[in-house]
């Protein structure tokens, strides 16, 4: 975590779903710290989207998916995102995925290259890199 950047992380701005903790890093930038290596199904993914919407309301926002060193398979949820969800509907302007796990990195690269999400999406190795890419 980046204590100097996370000014809003408190009980009023954090949603803990068990497998992921969602919180605001900065206004309109939501970070999801993944805690387990369980599959992110469509149902779990929808709960993540609902949690993000609770934090940001109806405002455009960016999301940082912080997998860190875990292997958290997203394939089913990624397919759902590109086939059933719309960047305009979800008001998401960018998605950075932070991972240092080789298997997760390969899955993310495949998702970006094969499914070509409408939302600008980038694989990053640190949260700082993700924020630097999102902010402009």
PDB file of C-alpha atoms in Angstrom, residues 1 17 41-42 57 71 73-74 79 82 87 95 99 105 109 113 123 134:
ATOM      1  CA  UNK A   1       0.000   0.000   0.000  1.00  0.00           C
ATOM      2  CA  UNK A  17     -16.005  -8.400   0.282  1.00  0.00           C
ATOM      3  CA  UNK A  41     -16.739 -15.514 -11.080  1.00  0.00           C
ATOM      4  CA  UNK A  42     -19.328 -13.339 -12.758  1.00  0.00           C
ATOM      5  CA  UNK A  57     -21.678   6.914  -7.074  1.00  0.00           C
ATOM      6  CA  UNK A  71      -2.786 -15.736  -8.971  1.00  0.00           C
ATOM      7  CA  UNK A  73      -8.099 -16.113 -12.151  1.00  0.00           C
ATOM      8  CA  UNK A  74     -10.411 -13.574 -13.823  1.00  0.00           C
ATOM      9  CA  UNK A  79     -15.408 -12.264 -20.646  1.00  0.00           C
ATOM     10  CA  UNK A  82     -16.334  -7.207 -22.458  1.00  0.00           C
ATOM     11  CA  UNK A  87     -17.613   1.513 -20.179  1.00  0.00           C
ATOM     12  CA  UNK A  95      -8.518   0.119 -15.575  1.00  0.00           C
ATOM     13  CA  UNK A  99       0.474  -7.841 -10.707  1.00  0.00           C
ATOM     14  CA  UNK A 105       0.421 -11.265 -15.839  1.00  0.00           C
ATOM     15  CA  UNK A 109      -1.909  -9.751 -21.234  1.00  0.00           C
ATOM     16  CA  UNK A 113      -4.592  -8.533 -26.401  1.00  0.00           C
ATOM     17  CA  UNK A 123      -0.891  -4.116 -16.861  1.00  0.00           C
ATOM     18  CA  UNK A 134      -4.328   6.840 -14.824  1.00  0.00           C
TER      19      UNK A 134
END
